[in-house]
């Protein structure tokens, strides 16, 4: 089967579900890497993208309380916090002079905060820093906003776009299988709701990303089906910029008995994603979750993006991830060069700011 897959990749022919499962379960590891790297080079040459961004996590108080999440807590938890509108603005403003090109704003699904709170935060940043892109609120947050505001998803997205929203991150996809979602996150948006948010966003010319949380209770088949579902949406309503595989981090979650995926599995997942998602240009090795060394190696397994400087990430670090909460731009450049690639600072929409 490998020779058939190799020929298909060389001729830009879409891979089937069965071929995806083969790549995951039977394909030689280094053969897979070579194939994914070939595909990456054909799309983005030797470029590796990063951006200079600031993560703002507004609150960790969440009604969803997903089993795989170490970040969300109940309102009476000792570590519970909620940024006021003023605190959120002050926090993001601290980093403007460091050269950030993106405010990355996500939150938990707070039981009491109205939609206007989130809308005003976007508006505040946009009015004061109109040249800094605002990527904010996952699809599950958008569904939550629609419910608490008694509005349609289209109305919510339109209001956010008018306020200054530039794009939407890819979180909340987890695995797009409702049997799995009912086990792990029954209070959160369904697969269809997640997909609908992204479809409507694309129709409104709001670019988005997409993710997959893997390494918990799902099967290899579930992962491939997830990629195919995303691929199909991109066919009918294009707008996904990058795909971000996220390994499940079991520490401090409701699934601590699960062993964290190996580096080999993480790299295989990135390579398979590069080959299966033929209509999504960028595959991101999210260094916060993978660690910097594995993210470097991932560049030889088809990834062409390592996310950004981040500054201070809280959600993944709640699961005791051992990476730093942010790194400098100069260090990011060095890491990409060490791996043998050309660092390209990008903005959120993949316009190149500067090549190093």
mmCIF file of N, CA and C in Angstrom, residues 58-142:
data_model
loop_
_atom_site.group_PDB
_atom_site.id
_atom_site.type_symbol
_atom_site.label_atom_id
_atom_site.label_comp_id
_atom_site.label_asym_id
_atom_site.label_seq_id
_atom_site.Cartn_x
_atom_site.Cartn_y
_atom_site.Cartn_z
ATOM 1 N N UNK A 58 -9.118 34.599 30.058
ATOM 2 C CA UNK A 58 -9.933 35.511 30.865
ATOM 3 C C UNK A 58 -10.385 34.923 32.197
ATOM 4 N N UNK A 59 -10.689 33.634 32.216
ATOM 5 C CA UNK A 59 -11.189 33.008 33.443
ATOM 6 C C UNK A 59 -10.977 31.507 33.373
ATOM 7 N N UNK A 60 -10.897 30.885 34.542
ATOM 8 C CA UNK A 60 -10.847 29.423 34.584
ATOM 9 C C UNK A 60 -12.117 28.832 35.196
ATOM 10 N N UNK A 61 -13.113 29.665 35.446
ATOM 11 C CA UNK A 61 -14.386 29.187 35.997
ATOM 12 C C UNK A 61 -15.245 28.699 34.841
ATOM 13 N N UNK A 62 -15.667 27.438 34.887
ATOM 14 C CA UNK A 62 -16.288 26.832 33.705
ATOM 15 C C UNK A 62 -17.436 25.907 34.080
ATOM 16 N N UNK A 63 -18.538 26.034 33.345
ATOM 17 C CA UNK A 63 -19.694 25.153 33.575
ATOM 18 C C UNK A 63 -19.518 23.803 32.911
ATOM 19 N N UNK A 64 -18.559 23.685 31.995
ATOM 20 C CA UNK A 64 -18.426 22.455 31.212
ATOM 21 C C UNK A 64 -17.769 21.330 32.006
ATOM 22 N N UNK A 65 -16.625 21.651 32.644
ATOM 23 C CA UNK A 65 -15.891 20.698 33.491
ATOM 24 C C UNK A 65 -15.614 19.381 32.756
ATOM 25 N N UNK A 66 -14.982 19.498 31.615
ATOM 26 C CA UNK A 66 -14.645 18.332 30.802
ATOM 27 C C UNK A 66 -13.646 17.445 31.545
ATOM 28 N N UNK A 67 -13.765 16.148 31.347
ATOM 29 C CA UNK A 67 -12.899 15.194 32.054
ATOM 30 C C UNK A 67 -11.431 15.350 31.686
ATOM 31 N N UNK A 68 -11.162 15.826 30.462
ATOM 32 C CA UNK A 68 -9.772 15.909 30.017
ATOM 33 C C UNK A 68 -9.122 17.242 30.362
ATOM 34 N N UNK A 69 -9.842 18.140 31.033
ATOM 35 C CA UNK A 69 -9.348 19.492 31.250
ATOM 36 C C UNK A 69 -8.812 19.672 32.667
ATOM 37 N N UNK A 70 -7.622 20.254 32.768
ATOM 38 C CA UNK A 70 -7.037 20.562 34.074
ATOM 39 C C UNK A 70 -7.183 22.038 34.423
ATOM 40 N N UNK A 71 -7.752 22.813 33.501
ATOM 41 C CA UNK A 71 -7.817 24.260 33.666
ATOM 42 C C UNK A 71 -9.109 24.718 34.359
ATOM 43 N N UNK A 72 -10.249 24.218 33.896
ATOM 44 C CA UNK A 72 -11.532 24.685 34.405
ATOM 45 C C UNK A 72 -11.791 24.268 35.844
ATOM 46 N N UNK A 73 -12.395 25.194 36.614
ATOM 47 C CA UNK A 73 -12.732 24.914 38.012
ATOM 48 C C UNK A 73 -14.130 25.454 38.305
ATOM 49 N N UNK A 74 -14.666 25.069 39.446
ATOM 50 C CA UNK A 74 -15.949 25.600 39.920
ATOM 51 C C UNK A 74 -15.736 26.994 40.524
ATOM 52 N N UNK A 75 -16.803 27.793 40.627
ATOM 53 C CA UNK A 75 -16.655 29.169 41.120
ATOM 54 C C UNK A 75 -16.050 29.277 42.519
ATOM 55 N N UNK A 76 -16.288 28.271 43.380
ATOM 56 C CA UNK A 76 -15.795 28.350 44.763
ATOM 57 C C UNK A 76 -14.415 27.712 44.947
ATOM 58 N N UNK A 77 -13.767 27.337 43.857
ATOM 59 C CA UNK A 77 -12.442 26.721 43.953
ATOM 60 C C UNK A 77 -11.417 27.760 44.393
ATOM 61 N N UNK A 78 -10.447 27.365 45.228
ATOM 62 C CA UNK A 78 -9.437 28.337 45.702
ATOM 63 C C UNK A 78 -8.659 29.032 44.587
ATOM 64 N N UNK A 79 -8.483 28.367 43.450
ATOM 65 C CA UNK A 79 -7.707 28.965 42.368
ATOM 66 C C UNK A 79 -8.574 29.669 41.317
ATOM 67 N N UNK A 80 -9.876 29.737 41.569
ATOM 68 C CA UNK A 80 -10.781 30.364 40.602
ATOM 69 C C UNK A 80 -10.414 31.830 40.402
ATOM 70 N N UNK A 81 -10.461 32.281 39.140
ATOM 71 C CA UNK A 81 -10.199 33.693 38.872
ATOM 72 C C UNK A 81 -11.048 34.165 37.693
ATOM 73 N N UNK A 82 -11.239 35.451 37.628
ATOM 74 C CA UNK A 82 -11.954 36.087 36.525
ATOM 75 C C UNK A 82 -11.353 37.469 36.315
ATOM 76 N N UNK A 83 -10.841 37.718 35.122
ATOM 77 C CA UNK A 83 -10.336 39.055 34.807
ATOM 78 C C UNK A 83 -11.503 40.004 34.548
ATOM 79 N N UNK A 84 -11.432 41.189 35.115
ATOM 80 C CA UNK A 84 -12.388 42.218 34.734
ATOM 81 C C UNK A 84 -12.018 42.718 33.341
ATOM 82 N N UNK A 85 -12.931 43.457 32.745
ATOM 83 C CA UNK A 85 -12.654 44.051 31.439
ATOM 84 C C UNK A 85 -11.376 44.895 31.502
ATOM 85 N N UNK A 86 -11.239 45.671 32.575
ATOM 86 C CA UNK A 86 -10.077 46.549 32.733
ATOM 87 C C UNK A 86 -8.796 45.740 32.936
ATOM 88 N N UNK A 87 -8.883 44.666 33.711
ATOM 89 C CA UNK A 87 -7.701 43.831 33.958
ATOM 90 C C UNK A 87 -7.233 43.147 32.677
ATOM 91 N N UNK A 88 -8.176 42.674 31.879
ATOM 92 C CA UNK A 88 -7.821 42.017 30.621
ATOM 93 C C UNK A 88 -7.103 42.991 29.695
ATOM 94 N N UNK A 89 -7.636 44.194 29.611
ATOM 95 C CA UNK A 89 -7.021 45.198 28.741
ATOM 96 C C UNK A 89 -5.632 45.586 29.243
ATOM 97 N N UNK A 90 -5.515 45.755 30.542
ATOM 98 C CA UNK A 90 -4.215 46.132 31.120
ATOM 99 C C UNK A 90 -3.189 45.026 30.902
ATOM 100 N N UNK A 91 -3.620 43.777 31.044
ATOM 101 C CA UNK A 91 -2.706 42.647 30.863
ATOM 102 C C UNK A 91 -2.181 42.617 29.430
ATOM 103 N N UNK A 92 -3.069 42.681 28.451
ATOM 104 C CA UNK A 92 -2.634 42.651 27.059
ATOM 105 C C UNK A 92 -1.804 43.849 26.678
ATOM 106 N N UNK A 93 -2.145 45.007 27.223
ATOM 107 C CA UNK A 93 -1.435 46.245 26.879
ATOM 108 C C UNK A 93 0.030 46.207 27.302
ATOM 109 N N UNK A 94 0.326 45.436 28.342
ATOM 110 C CA UNK A 94 1.709 45.356 28.835
ATOM 111 C C UNK A 94 2.672 44.882 27.767
ATOM 112 N N UNK A 95 2.167 44.101 26.818
ATOM 113 C CA UNK A 95 3.051 43.439 25.869
ATOM 114 C C UNK A 95 3.048 44.076 24.481
ATOM 115 N N UNK A 96 2.309 45.151 24.317
ATOM 116 C CA UNK A 96 2.211 45.789 23.005
ATOM 117 C C UNK A 96 3.577 46.250 22.510
ATOM 118 N N UNK A 97 4.370 46.828 23.396
ATOM 119 C CA UNK A 97 5.676 47.346 22.994
ATOM 120 C C UNK A 97 6.701 46.261 22.710
ATOM 121 N N UNK A 98 6.368 45.007 23.008
ATOM 122 C CA UNK A 98 7.295 43.906 22.716
ATOM 123 C C UNK A 98 7.177 43.416 21.271
ATOM 124 N N UNK A 99 6.286 44.038 20.515
ATOM 125 C CA UNK A 99 6.178 43.706 19.098
ATOM 126 C C UNK A 99 5.150 42.644 18.756
ATOM 127 N N UNK A 100 4.195 42.380 19.644
ATOM 128 C CA UNK A 100 3.176 41.368 19.346
ATOM 129 C C UNK A 100 2.328 41.799 18.147
ATOM 130 N N UNK A 101 1.912 40.814 17.381
ATOM 131 C CA UNK A 101 1.009 41.077 16.254
ATOM 132 C C UNK A 101 -0.349 40.412 16.471
ATOM 133 N N UNK A 102 -0.525 39.735 17.619
ATOM 134 C CA UNK A 102 -1.788 39.029 17.879
ATOM 135 C C UNK A 102 -2.114 38.999 19.356
ATOM 136 N N UNK A 103 -3.360 39.351 19.688
ATOM 137 C CA UNK A 103 -3.937 39.034 20.986
ATOM 138 C C UNK A 103 -4.721 37.734 20.804
ATOM 139 N N UNK A 104 -4.354 36.712 21.574
ATOM 140 C CA UNK A 104 -5.027 35.411 21.492
ATOM 141 C C UNK A 104 -5.866 35.268 22.758
ATOM 142 N N UNK A 105 -7.169 35.470 22.635
ATOM 143 C CA UNK A 105 -8.043 35.564 23.804
ATOM 144 C C UNK A 105 -9.000 34.370 23.849
ATOM 145 N N UNK A 106 -8.891 33.573 24.891
ATOM 146 C CA UNK A 106 -9.847 32.490 25.122
ATOM 147 C C UNK A 106 -10.185 32.448 26.607
ATOM 148 N N UNK A 107 -11.281 31.788 26.908
ATOM 149 C CA UNK A 107 -11.730 31.743 28.291
ATOM 150 C C UNK A 107 -12.365 30.395 28.567
ATOM 151 N N UNK A 108 -12.804 30.228 29.793
ATOM 152 C CA UNK A 108 -13.681 29.110 30.123
ATOM 153 C C UNK A 108 -15.122 29.571 29.898
ATOM 154 N N UNK A 109 -16.072 28.664 30.017
ATOM 155 C CA UNK A 109 -17.487 29.044 29.872
ATOM 156 C C UNK A 109 -18.039 29.429 31.238
ATOM 157 N N UNK A 110 -17.883 30.695 31.561
ATOM 158 C CA UNK A 110 -18.256 31.208 32.880
ATOM 159 C C UNK A 110 -19.776 31.208 33.032
ATOM 160 N N UNK A 111 -20.283 30.794 34.197
ATOM 161 C CA UNK A 111 -21.742 30.692 34.360
ATOM 162 C C UNK A 111 -22.466 32.036 34.446
ATOM 163 N N UNK A 112 -21.762 33.111 34.770
ATOM 164 C CA UNK A 112 -22.440 34.375 35.065
ATOM 165 C C UNK A 112 -22.132 35.518 34.108
ATOM 166 N N UNK A 113 -21.031 35.470 33.394
ATOM 167 C CA UNK A 113 -20.641 36.617 32.578
ATOM 168 C C UNK A 113 -21.459 36.693 31.289
ATOM 169 N N UNK A 114 -22.034 37.856 30.996
ATOM 170 C CA UNK A 114 -22.858 37.996 29.792
ATOM 171 C C UNK A 114 -22.010 38.135 28.541
ATOM 172 N N UNK A 115 -22.636 37.949 27.400
ATOM 173 C CA UNK A 115 -21.934 38.068 26.124
ATOM 174 C C UNK A 115 -21.303 39.449 25.965
ATOM 175 N N UNK A 116 -21.963 40.472 26.485
ATOM 176 C CA UNK A 116 -21.461 41.840 26.341
ATOM 177 C C UNK A 116 -20.058 42.001 26.931
ATOM 178 N N UNK A 117 -19.765 41.264 27.992
ATOM 179 C CA UNK A 117 -18.434 41.303 28.616
ATOM 180 C C UNK A 117 -17.352 40.927 27.592
ATOM 181 N N UNK A 118 -17.571 39.852 26.863
ATOM 182 C CA UNK A 118 -16.607 39.377 25.882
ATOM 183 C C UNK A 118 -16.538 40.329 24.687
ATOM 184 N N UNK A 119 -17.697 40.815 24.279
ATOM 185 C CA UNK A 119 -17.769 41.745 23.158
ATOM 186 C C UNK A 119 -16.998 43.032 23.465
ATOM 187 N N UNK A 120 -17.167 43.529 24.680
ATOM 188 C CA UNK A 120 -16.503 44.778 25.070
ATOM 189 C C UNK A 120 -14.986 44.607 25.171
ATOM 190 N N UNK A 121 -14.535 43.427 25.591
ATOM 191 C CA UNK A 121 -13.093 43.179 25.651
ATOM 192 C C UNK A 121 -12.482 43.220 24.256
ATOM 193 N N UNK A 122 -13.142 42.584 23.297
ATOM 194 C CA UNK A 122 -12.673 42.644 21.916
ATOM 195 C C UNK A 122 -12.662 44.093 21.428
ATOM 196 N N UNK A 123 -13.737 44.804 21.699
ATOM 197 C CA UNK A 123 -13.855 46.193 21.265
ATOM 198 C C UNK A 123 -12.759 47.072 21.870
ATOM 199 N N UNK A 124 -12.465 46.866 23.159
ATOM 200 C CA UNK A 124 -11.423 47.653 23.831
ATOM 201 C C UNK A 124 -10.078 47.496 23.130
ATOM 202 N N UNK A 125 -9.702 46.257 22.873
ATOM 203 C CA UNK A 125 -8.408 46.012 22.236
ATOM 204 C C UNK A 125 -8.377 46.574 20.815
ATOM 205 N N UNK A 126 -9.458 46.387 20.091
ATOM 206 C CA UNK A 126 -9.481 46.842 18.695
ATOM 207 C C UNK A 126 -9.427 48.369 18.593
ATOM 208 N N UNK A 127 -10.153 49.055 19.476
ATOM 209 C CA UNK A 127 -10.171 50.520 19.435
ATOM 210 C C UNK A 127 -8.794 51.107 19.745
ATOM 211 N N UNK A 128 -8.079 50.512 20.682
ATOM 212 C CA UNK A 128 -6.782 51.053 21.088
ATOM 213 C C UNK A 128 -5.621 50.533 20.243
ATOM 214 N N UNK A 129 -5.738 49.291 19.735
ATOM 215 C CA UNK A 129 -4.638 48.687 18.973
ATOM 216 C C UNK A 129 -5.180 48.062 17.679
ATOM 217 N N UNK A 130 -5.684 48.908 16.772
ATOM 218 C CA UNK A 130 -6.355 48.370 15.574
ATOM 219 C C UNK A 130 -5.437 47.574 14.658
ATOM 220 N N UNK A 131 -4.115 47.742 14.793
ATOM 221 C CA UNK A 131 -3.197 47.018 13.920
ATOM 222 C C UNK A 131 -2.792 45.653 14.491
ATOM 223 N N UNK A 132 -3.188 45.369 15.719
ATOM 224 C CA UNK A 132 -2.887 44.065 16.324
ATOM 225 C C UNK A 132 -4.090 43.148 16.147
ATOM 226 N N UNK A 133 -3.875 42.034 15.488
ATOM 227 C CA UNK A 133 -4.955 41.096 15.159
ATOM 228 C C UNK A 133 -5.530 40.468 16.431
ATOM 229 N N UNK A 134 -6.837 40.311 16.461
ATOM 230 C CA UNK A 134 -7.497 39.660 17.597
ATOM 231 C C UNK A 134 -8.008 38.292 17.152
ATOM 232 N N UNK A 135 -7.382 37.245 17.679
ATOM 233 C CA UNK A 135 -7.883 35.885 17.478
ATOM 234 C C UNK A 135 -8.501 35.461 18.803
ATOM 235 N N UNK A 136 -9.802 35.204 18.782
ATOM 236 C CA UNK A 136 -10.468 35.016 20.070
ATOM 237 C C UNK A 136 -11.644 34.046 19.997
ATOM 238 N N UNK A 137 -11.812 33.304 21.086
ATOM 239 C CA UNK A 137 -12.985 32.500 21.402
ATOM 240 C C UNK A 137 -13.160 31.285 20.489
ATOM 241 N N UNK A 138 -13.021 30.128 21.086
ATOM 242 C CA UNK A 138 -13.206 28.866 20.368
ATOM 243 C C UNK A 138 -14.665 28.684 19.987
ATOM 244 N N UNK A 139 -14.911 27.733 19.115
ATOM 245 C CA UNK A 139 -16.278 27.467 18.661
ATOM 246 C C UNK A 139 -17.196 27.092 19.821
ATOM 247 N N UNK A 140 -16.669 26.384 20.821
ATOM 248 C CA UNK A 140 -17.532 26.022 21.954
ATOM 249 C C UNK A 140 -17.907 27.258 22.776
ATOM 250 N N UNK A 141 -17.006 28.239 22.831
ATOM 251 C CA UNK A 141 -17.346 29.496 23.494
ATOM 252 C C UNK A 141 -18.404 30.258 22.693
ATOM 253 N N UNK A 142 -18.286 30.240 21.373
ATOM 254 C CA UNK A 142 -19.266 30.922 20.524
ATOM 255 C C UNK A 142 -20.658 30.311 20.714
#
